[in-house]
mmCIF file of C-alpha atoms in Angstrom:
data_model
loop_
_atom_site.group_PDB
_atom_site.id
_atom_site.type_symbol
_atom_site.label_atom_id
_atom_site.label_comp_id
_atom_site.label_asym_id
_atom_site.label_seq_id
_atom_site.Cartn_x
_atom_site.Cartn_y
_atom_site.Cartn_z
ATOM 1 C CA UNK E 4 107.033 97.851 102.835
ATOM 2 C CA UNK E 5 109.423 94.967 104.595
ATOM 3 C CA UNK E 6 111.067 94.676 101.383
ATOM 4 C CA UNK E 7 111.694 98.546 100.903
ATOM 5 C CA UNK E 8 113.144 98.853 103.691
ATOM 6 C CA UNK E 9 115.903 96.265 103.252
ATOM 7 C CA UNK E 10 116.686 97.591 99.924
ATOM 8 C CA UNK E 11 116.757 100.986 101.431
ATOM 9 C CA UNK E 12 119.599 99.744 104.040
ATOM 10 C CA UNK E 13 120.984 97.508 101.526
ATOM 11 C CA UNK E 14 121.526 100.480 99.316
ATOM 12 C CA UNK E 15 123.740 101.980 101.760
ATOM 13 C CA UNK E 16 125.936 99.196 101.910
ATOM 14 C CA UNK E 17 126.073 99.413 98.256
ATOM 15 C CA UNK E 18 126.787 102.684 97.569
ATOM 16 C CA UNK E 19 129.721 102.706 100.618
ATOM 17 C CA UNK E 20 131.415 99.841 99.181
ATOM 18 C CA UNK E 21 130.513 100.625 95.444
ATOM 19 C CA UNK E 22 132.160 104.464 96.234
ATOM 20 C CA UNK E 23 135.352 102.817 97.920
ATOM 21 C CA UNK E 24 136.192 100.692 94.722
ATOM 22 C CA UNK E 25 135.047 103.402 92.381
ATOM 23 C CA UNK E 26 137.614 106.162 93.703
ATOM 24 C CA UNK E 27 140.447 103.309 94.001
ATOM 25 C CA UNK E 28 140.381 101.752 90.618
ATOM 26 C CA UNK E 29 139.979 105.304 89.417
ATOM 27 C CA UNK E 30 142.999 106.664 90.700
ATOM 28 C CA UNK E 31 145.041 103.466 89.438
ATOM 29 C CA UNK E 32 143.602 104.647 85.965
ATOM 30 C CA UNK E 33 144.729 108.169 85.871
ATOM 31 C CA UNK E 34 148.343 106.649 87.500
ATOM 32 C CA UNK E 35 148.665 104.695 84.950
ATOM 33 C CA UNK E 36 147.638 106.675 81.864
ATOM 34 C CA UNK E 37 149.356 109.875 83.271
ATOM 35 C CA UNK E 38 145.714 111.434 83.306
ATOM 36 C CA UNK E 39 145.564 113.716 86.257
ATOM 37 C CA UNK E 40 142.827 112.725 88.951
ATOM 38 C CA UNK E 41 140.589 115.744 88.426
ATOM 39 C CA UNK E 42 140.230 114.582 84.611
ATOM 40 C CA UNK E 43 138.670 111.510 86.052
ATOM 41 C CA UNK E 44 136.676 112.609 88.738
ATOM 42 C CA UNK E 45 135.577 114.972 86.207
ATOM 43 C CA UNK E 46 134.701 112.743 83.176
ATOM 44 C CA UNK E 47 134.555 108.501 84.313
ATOM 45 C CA UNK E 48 133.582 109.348 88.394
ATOM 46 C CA UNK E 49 130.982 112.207 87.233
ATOM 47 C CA UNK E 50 129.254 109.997 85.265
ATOM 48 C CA UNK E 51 129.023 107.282 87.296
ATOM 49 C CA UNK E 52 127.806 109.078 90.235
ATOM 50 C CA UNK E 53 125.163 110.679 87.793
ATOM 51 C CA UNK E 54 123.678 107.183 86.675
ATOM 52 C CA UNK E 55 121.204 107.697 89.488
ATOM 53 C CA UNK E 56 119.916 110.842 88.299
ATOM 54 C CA UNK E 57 119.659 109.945 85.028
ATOM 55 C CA UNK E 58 117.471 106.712 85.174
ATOM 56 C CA UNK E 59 115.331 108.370 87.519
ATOM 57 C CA UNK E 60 114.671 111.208 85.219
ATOM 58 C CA UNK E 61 114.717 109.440 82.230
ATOM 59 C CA UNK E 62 111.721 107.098 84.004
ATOM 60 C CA UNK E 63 109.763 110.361 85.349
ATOM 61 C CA UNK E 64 110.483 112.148 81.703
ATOM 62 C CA UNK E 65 108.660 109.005 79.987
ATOM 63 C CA UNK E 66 105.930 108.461 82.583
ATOM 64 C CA UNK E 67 104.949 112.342 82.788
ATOM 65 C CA UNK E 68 106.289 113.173 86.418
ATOM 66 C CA UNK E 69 107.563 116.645 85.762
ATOM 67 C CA UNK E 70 107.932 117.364 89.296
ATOM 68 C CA UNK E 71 110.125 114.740 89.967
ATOM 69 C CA UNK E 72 112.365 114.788 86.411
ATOM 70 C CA UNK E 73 113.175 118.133 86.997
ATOM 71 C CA UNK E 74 112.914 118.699 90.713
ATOM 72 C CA UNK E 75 115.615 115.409 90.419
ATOM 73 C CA UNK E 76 118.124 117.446 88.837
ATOM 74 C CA UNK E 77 117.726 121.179 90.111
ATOM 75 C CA UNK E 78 118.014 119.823 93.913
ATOM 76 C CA UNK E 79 120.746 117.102 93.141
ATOM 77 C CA UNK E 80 122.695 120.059 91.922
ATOM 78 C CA UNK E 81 121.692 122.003 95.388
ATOM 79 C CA UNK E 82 122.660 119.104 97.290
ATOM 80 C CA UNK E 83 125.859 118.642 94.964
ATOM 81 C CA UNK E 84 126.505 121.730 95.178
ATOM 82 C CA UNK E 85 126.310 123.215 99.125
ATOM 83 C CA UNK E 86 125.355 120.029 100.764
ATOM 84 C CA UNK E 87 127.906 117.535 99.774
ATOM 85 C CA UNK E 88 130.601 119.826 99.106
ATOM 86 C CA UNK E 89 130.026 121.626 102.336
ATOM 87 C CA UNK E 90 130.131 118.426 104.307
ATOM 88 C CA UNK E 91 133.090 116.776 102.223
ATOM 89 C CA UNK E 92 135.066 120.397 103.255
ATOM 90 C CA UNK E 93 134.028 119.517 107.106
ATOM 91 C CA UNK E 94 135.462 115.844 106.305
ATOM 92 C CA UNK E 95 139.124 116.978 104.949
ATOM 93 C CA UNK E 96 140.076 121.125 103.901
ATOM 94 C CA UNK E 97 139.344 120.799 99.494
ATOM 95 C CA UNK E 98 141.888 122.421 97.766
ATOM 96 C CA UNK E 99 139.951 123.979 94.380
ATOM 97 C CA UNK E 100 142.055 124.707 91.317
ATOM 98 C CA UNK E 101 142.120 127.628 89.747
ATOM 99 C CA UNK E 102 140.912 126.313 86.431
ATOM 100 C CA UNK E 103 138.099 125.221 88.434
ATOM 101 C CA UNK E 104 136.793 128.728 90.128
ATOM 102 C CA UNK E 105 137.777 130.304 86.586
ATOM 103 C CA UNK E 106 136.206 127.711 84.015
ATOM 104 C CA UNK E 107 134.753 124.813 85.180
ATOM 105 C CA UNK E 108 132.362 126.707 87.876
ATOM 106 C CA UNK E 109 131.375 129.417 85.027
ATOM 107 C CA UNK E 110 130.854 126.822 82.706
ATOM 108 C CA UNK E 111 128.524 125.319 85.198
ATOM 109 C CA UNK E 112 126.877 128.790 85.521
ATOM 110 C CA UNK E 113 126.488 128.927 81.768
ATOM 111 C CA UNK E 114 124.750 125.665 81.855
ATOM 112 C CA UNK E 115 122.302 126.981 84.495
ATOM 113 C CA UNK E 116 121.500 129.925 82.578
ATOM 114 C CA UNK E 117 121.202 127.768 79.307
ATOM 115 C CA UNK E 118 118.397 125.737 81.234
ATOM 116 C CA UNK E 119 116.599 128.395 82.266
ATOM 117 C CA UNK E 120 116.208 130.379 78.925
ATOM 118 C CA UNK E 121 115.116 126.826 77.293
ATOM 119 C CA UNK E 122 112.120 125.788 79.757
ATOM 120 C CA UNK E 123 110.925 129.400 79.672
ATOM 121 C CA UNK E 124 108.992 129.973 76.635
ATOM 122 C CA UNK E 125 106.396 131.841 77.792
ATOM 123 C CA UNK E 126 108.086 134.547 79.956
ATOM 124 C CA UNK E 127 110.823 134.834 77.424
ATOM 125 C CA UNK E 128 109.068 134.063 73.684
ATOM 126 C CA UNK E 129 105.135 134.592 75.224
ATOM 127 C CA UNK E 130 104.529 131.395 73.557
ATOM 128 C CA UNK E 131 104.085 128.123 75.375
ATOM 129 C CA UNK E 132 103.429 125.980 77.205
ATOM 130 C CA UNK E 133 106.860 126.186 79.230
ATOM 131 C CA UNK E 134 108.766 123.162 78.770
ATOM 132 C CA UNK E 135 112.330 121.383 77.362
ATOM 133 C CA UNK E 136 111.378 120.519 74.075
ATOM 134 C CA UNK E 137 113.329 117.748 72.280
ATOM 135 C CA UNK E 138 115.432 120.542 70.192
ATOM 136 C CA UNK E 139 116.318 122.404 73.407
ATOM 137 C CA UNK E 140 117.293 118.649 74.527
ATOM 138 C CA UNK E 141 119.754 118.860 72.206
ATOM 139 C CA UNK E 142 120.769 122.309 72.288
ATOM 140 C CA UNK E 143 122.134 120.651 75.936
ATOM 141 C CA UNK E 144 123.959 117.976 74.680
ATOM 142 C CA UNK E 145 125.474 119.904 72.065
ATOM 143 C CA UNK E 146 126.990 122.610 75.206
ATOM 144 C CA UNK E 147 127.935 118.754 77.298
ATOM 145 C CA UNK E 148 129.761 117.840 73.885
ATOM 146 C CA UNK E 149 131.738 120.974 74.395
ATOM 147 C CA UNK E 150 132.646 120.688 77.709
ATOM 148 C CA UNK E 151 133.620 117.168 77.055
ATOM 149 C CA UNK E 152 136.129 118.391 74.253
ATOM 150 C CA UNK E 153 137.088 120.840 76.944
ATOM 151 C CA UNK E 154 137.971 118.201 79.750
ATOM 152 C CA UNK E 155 140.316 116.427 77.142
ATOM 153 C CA UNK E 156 142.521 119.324 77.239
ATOM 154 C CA UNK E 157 143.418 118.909 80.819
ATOM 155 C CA UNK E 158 143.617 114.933 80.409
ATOM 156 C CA UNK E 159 147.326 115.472 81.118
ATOM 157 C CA UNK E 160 148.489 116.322 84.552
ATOM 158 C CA UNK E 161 150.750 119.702 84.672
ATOM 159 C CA UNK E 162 152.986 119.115 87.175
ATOM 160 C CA UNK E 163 156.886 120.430 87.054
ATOM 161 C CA UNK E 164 159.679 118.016 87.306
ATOM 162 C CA UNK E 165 160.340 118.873 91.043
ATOM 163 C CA UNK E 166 157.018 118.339 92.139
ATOM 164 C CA UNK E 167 157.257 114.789 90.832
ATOM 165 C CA UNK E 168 160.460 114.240 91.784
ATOM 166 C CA UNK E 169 159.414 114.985 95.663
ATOM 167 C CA UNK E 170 156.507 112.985 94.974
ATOM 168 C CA UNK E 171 158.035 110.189 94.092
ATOM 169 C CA UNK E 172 160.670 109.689 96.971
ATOM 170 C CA UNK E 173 159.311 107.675 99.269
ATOM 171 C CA UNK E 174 155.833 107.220 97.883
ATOM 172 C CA UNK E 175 155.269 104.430 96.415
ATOM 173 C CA UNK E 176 151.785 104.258 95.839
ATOM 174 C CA UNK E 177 149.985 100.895 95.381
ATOM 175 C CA UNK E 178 147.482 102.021 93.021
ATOM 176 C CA UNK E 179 150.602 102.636 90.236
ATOM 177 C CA UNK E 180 151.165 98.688 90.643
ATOM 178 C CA UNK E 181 147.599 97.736 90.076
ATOM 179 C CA UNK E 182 146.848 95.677 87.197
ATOM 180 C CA UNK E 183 145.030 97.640 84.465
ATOM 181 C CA UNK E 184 142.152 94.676 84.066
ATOM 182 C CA UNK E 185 142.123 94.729 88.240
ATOM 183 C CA UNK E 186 141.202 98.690 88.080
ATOM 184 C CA UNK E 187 138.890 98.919 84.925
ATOM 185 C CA UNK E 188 136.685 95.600 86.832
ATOM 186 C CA UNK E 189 137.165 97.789 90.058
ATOM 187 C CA UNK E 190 135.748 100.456 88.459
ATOM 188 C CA UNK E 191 132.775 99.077 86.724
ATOM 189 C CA UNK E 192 132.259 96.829 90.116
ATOM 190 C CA UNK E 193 132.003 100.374 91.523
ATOM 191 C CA UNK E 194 129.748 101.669 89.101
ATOM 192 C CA UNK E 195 127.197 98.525 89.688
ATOM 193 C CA UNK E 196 127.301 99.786 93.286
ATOM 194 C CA UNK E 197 126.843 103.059 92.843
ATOM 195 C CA UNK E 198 123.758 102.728 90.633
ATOM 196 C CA UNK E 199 122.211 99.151 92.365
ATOM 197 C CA UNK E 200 122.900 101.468 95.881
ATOM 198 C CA UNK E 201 121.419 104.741 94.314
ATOM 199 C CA UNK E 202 118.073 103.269 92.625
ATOM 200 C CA UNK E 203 117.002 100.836 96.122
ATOM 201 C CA UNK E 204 117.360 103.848 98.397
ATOM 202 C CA UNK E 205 115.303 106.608 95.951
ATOM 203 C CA UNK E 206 113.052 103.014 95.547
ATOM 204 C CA UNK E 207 112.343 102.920 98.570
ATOM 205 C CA UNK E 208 112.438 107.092 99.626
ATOM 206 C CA UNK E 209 109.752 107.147 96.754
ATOM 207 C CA UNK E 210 107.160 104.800 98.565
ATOM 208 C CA UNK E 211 107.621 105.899 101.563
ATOM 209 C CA UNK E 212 107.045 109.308 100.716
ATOM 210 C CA UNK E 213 104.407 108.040 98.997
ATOM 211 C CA UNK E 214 102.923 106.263 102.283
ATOM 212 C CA UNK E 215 102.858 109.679 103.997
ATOM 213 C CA UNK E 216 101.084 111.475 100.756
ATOM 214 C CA UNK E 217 103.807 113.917 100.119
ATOM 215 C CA UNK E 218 103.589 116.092 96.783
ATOM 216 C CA UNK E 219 105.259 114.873 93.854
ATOM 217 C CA UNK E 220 107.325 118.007 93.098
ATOM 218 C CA UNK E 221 108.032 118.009 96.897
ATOM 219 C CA UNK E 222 109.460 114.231 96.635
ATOM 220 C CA UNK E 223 112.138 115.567 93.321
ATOM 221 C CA UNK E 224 113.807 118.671 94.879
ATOM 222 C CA UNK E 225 114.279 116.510 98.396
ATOM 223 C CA UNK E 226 114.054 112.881 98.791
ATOM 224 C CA UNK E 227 114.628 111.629 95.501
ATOM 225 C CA UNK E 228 117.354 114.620 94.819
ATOM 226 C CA UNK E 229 119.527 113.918 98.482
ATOM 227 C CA UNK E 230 119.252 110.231 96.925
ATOM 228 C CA UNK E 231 120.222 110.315 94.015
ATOM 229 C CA UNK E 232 123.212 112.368 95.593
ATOM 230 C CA UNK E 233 124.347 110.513 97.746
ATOM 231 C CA UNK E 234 126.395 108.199 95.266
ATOM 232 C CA UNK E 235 128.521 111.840 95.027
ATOM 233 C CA UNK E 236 128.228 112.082 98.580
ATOM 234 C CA UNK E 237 129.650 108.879 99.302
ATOM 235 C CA UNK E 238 132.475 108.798 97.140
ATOM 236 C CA UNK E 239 133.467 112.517 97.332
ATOM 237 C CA UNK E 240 134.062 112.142 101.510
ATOM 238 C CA UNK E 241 135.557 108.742 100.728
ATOM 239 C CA UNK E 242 138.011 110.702 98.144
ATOM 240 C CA UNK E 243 138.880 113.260 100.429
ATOM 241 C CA UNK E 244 139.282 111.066 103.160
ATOM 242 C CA UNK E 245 141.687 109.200 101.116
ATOM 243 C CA UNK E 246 143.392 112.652 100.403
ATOM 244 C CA UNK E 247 142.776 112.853 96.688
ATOM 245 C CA UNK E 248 140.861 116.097 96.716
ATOM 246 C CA UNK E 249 140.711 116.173 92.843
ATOM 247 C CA UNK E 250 138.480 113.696 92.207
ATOM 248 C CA UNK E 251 136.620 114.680 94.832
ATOM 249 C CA UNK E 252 135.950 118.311 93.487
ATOM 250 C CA UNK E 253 135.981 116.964 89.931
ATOM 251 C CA UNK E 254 133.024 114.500 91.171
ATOM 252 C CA UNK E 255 130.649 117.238 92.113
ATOM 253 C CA UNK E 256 131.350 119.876 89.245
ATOM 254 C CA UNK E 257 131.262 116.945 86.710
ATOM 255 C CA UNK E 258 128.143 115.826 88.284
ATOM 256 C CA UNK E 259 126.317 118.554 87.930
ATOM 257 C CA UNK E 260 127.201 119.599 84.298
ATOM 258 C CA UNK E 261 126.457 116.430 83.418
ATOM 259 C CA UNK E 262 122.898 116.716 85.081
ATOM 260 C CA UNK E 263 122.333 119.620 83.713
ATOM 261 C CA UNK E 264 123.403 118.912 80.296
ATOM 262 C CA UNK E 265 124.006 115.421 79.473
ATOM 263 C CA UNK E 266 120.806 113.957 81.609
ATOM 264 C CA UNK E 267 118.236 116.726 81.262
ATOM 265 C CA UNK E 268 119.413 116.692 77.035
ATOM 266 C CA UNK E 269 119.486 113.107 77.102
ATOM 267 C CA UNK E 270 115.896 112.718 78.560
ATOM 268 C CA UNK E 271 114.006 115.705 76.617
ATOM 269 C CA UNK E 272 115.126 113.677 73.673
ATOM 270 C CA UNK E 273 113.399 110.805 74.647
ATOM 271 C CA UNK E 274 110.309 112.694 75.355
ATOM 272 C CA UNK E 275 109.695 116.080 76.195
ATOM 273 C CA UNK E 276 109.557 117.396 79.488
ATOM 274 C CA UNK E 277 106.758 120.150 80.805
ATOM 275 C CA UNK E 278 108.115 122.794 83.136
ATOM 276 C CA UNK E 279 106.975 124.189 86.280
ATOM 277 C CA UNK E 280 107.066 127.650 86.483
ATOM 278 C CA UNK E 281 107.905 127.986 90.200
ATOM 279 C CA UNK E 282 110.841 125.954 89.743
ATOM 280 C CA UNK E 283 112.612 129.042 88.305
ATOM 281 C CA UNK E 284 112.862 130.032 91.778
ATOM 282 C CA UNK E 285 114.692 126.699 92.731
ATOM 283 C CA UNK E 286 117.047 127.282 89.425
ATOM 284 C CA UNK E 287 117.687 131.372 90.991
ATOM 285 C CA UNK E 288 119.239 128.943 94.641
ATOM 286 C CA UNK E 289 121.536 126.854 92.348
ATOM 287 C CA UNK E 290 122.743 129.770 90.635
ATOM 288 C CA UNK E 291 123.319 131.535 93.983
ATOM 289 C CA UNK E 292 124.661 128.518 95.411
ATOM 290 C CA UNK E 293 127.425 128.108 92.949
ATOM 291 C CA UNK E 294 127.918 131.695 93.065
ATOM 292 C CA UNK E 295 128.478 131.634 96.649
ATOM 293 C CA UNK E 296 131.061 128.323 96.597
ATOM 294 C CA UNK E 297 132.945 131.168 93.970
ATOM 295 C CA UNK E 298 133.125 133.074 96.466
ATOM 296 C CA UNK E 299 134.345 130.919 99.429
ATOM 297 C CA UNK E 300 136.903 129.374 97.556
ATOM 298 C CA UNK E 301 138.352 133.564 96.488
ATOM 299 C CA UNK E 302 137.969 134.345 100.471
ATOM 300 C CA UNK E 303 141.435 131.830 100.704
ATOM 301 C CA UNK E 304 144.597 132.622 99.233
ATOM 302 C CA UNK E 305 145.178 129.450 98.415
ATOM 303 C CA UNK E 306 141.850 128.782 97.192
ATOM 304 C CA UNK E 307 141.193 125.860 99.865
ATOM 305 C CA UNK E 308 137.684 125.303 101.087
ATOM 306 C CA UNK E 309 137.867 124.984 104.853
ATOM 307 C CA UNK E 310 135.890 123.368 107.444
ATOM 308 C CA UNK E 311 134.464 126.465 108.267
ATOM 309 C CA UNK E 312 133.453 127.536 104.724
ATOM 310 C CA UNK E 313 132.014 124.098 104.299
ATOM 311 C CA UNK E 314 129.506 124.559 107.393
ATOM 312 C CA UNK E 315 128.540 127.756 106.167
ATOM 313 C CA UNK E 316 127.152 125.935 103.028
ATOM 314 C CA UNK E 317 125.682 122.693 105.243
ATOM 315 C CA UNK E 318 123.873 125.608 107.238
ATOM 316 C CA UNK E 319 122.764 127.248 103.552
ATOM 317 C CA UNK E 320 121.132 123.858 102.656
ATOM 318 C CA UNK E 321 119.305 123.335 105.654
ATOM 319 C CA UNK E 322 117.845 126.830 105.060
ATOM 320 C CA UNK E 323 117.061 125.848 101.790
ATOM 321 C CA UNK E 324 115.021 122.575 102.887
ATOM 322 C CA UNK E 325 113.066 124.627 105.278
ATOM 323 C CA UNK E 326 112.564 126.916 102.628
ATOM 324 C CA UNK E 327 111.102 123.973 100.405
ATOM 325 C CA UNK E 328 108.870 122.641 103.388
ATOM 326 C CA UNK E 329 107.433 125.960 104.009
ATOM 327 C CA UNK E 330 106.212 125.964 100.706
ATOM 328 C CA UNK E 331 104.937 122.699 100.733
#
């Protein structure tokens, strides 16, 4: 127990530093490249901070744990979703594109409803038993595929020759001097941080939620899913912090498309994964939750997500946990 407990703190460290080094060399890639930021928060920073979720649920997928494969994903998307983005909004005011409230936030809807047509054979077909077969595994990775091809074709940064101009007087930025080599071994350096950082803390989360006897399904959709977050917690508040609100927002909407999709696909391939059917009811929240951050973002003119928006959707999460504990 000694030794889960340093990992646990040491994971903190990790994922901190790992985040800091992750968003930097990140930026000095898109700089460089003339990506824009959100294409890299959205593709290279989304899958990063994924890596968590996707060798948990690839381990729970090939041991049997259905609870905690799926529970992983549907309440790291909660927690990516109202949790994280609400408290990154408290950190700094998010300013959401409009590409994002109009495509990349459907498209995460789409992938929601995709899920939940799979997994339910019974109630849909009346054959079963419920579950993500390896077909409907790739079914997924054939809709990530698409939204990859998508995220190509805002690689480039739009931005009109006077808003470059003004933001290149006086602004020199040091991540445009960074060596490329310096920012790619940032990034992977990040990366190793992110995932060493992720898998001690949900290491040690598991066996101490373990120690108290708490239900498997129980341990997905909270302990191991706020872990496995927390590598897009960490670097999304360290983004905004920083002020580059793009990869911040392009962290958490890549994130979860790429849980939904590209882990949940990649991991029904491997071997199929049995589905719960109460968890439909968790699957109904995320749907409603990204509904909801729609919403907020349409209440502002300039579609900004304020502090205030973002503690209405802290508040939402903490209803949701109770919600969860209630029903044991």
């Amino acid at each position: 127990m000694f030794i889960d407990i340093l990992l646990f703190i040491l994971g903190f460290v990790f994922l901190v530093k790992g985040a800091g080094v992750l968003v930097d060399g990140a930026s000095a890639i898109a700089k460089h490249f003339g990506l824009s930021s959100f294409f890299i928060g959205l593709t290279i920073v989304a899958f990063g901070t994924s890596l968590p979720e996707l060798i948990v649920s690839l381990m729970a997928s090939l041991q049997g744990s259905t609870g905690i494969a799926f529970g992983n994903i549907i309440g790291s998307n909660i927690s990516n979703t109202i949790l994280i983005l609400g408290v990154t909004a408290m950190v700094a005011p998010l300013l959401v594109k409009k590409a994002t409230i109009n495509k990349e936030l459907p498209f995460s809807l789409l992938a929601i409803l995709a899920l939940g047509f799979l997994v339910n054979d019974i109630f849909i077909d009346g054959n079963g038993p419920d579950a993500l077969t390896r077909i409907d595994g790739l079914i997924l990775l054939l809709f990530f595929a698409i939204f990859i091809f998508y995220t190509f074709g805002i690689s480039k940064p739009k931005e009109s020759l006077v808003e470059k101009t003004v933001g290149d007087i006086g602004n020199v930025d040091d991540d445009a001097n960074m060596k490329n080599t310096n920012a790619i071994g940032m990034i992977i350096a990040g990366l190793a941080g992110l995932y060493l950082g992720g898998r001690w803390i949900v290491s040690g989360g598991i066996s101490f939620a373990e120690f108290f006897g708490v239900s498997e399904a129980l341990i997905g959709l909270t302990l191991v899913a706020i872990g496995t977050s927390l590598p897009e917690l960490v670097t999304s508040v360290v983004a905004a912090r920083k002020g580059k609100t793009d990869i911040a927002v392009g962290n958490i909407v890549g994130s979860n498309v790429f849980n939904l999709l590209w882990v949940l696909g990649l991991s029904a391939l491997f071997s199929p994964i049995a589905f719960d059917f109460y968890l439909n009811v968790d699957l109904i929240i995320l749907f409603i939750a990204t509904i909801i951050l729609i919403i907020l973002t349409y209440l502002e003119k300039k579609n900004i997500l304020s502090k205030k928006e973002g503690t209405v959707l802290v508040l939402f999460y903490f209803f949701y946990m109770a919600f969860l504990f209630y029903r044991g």
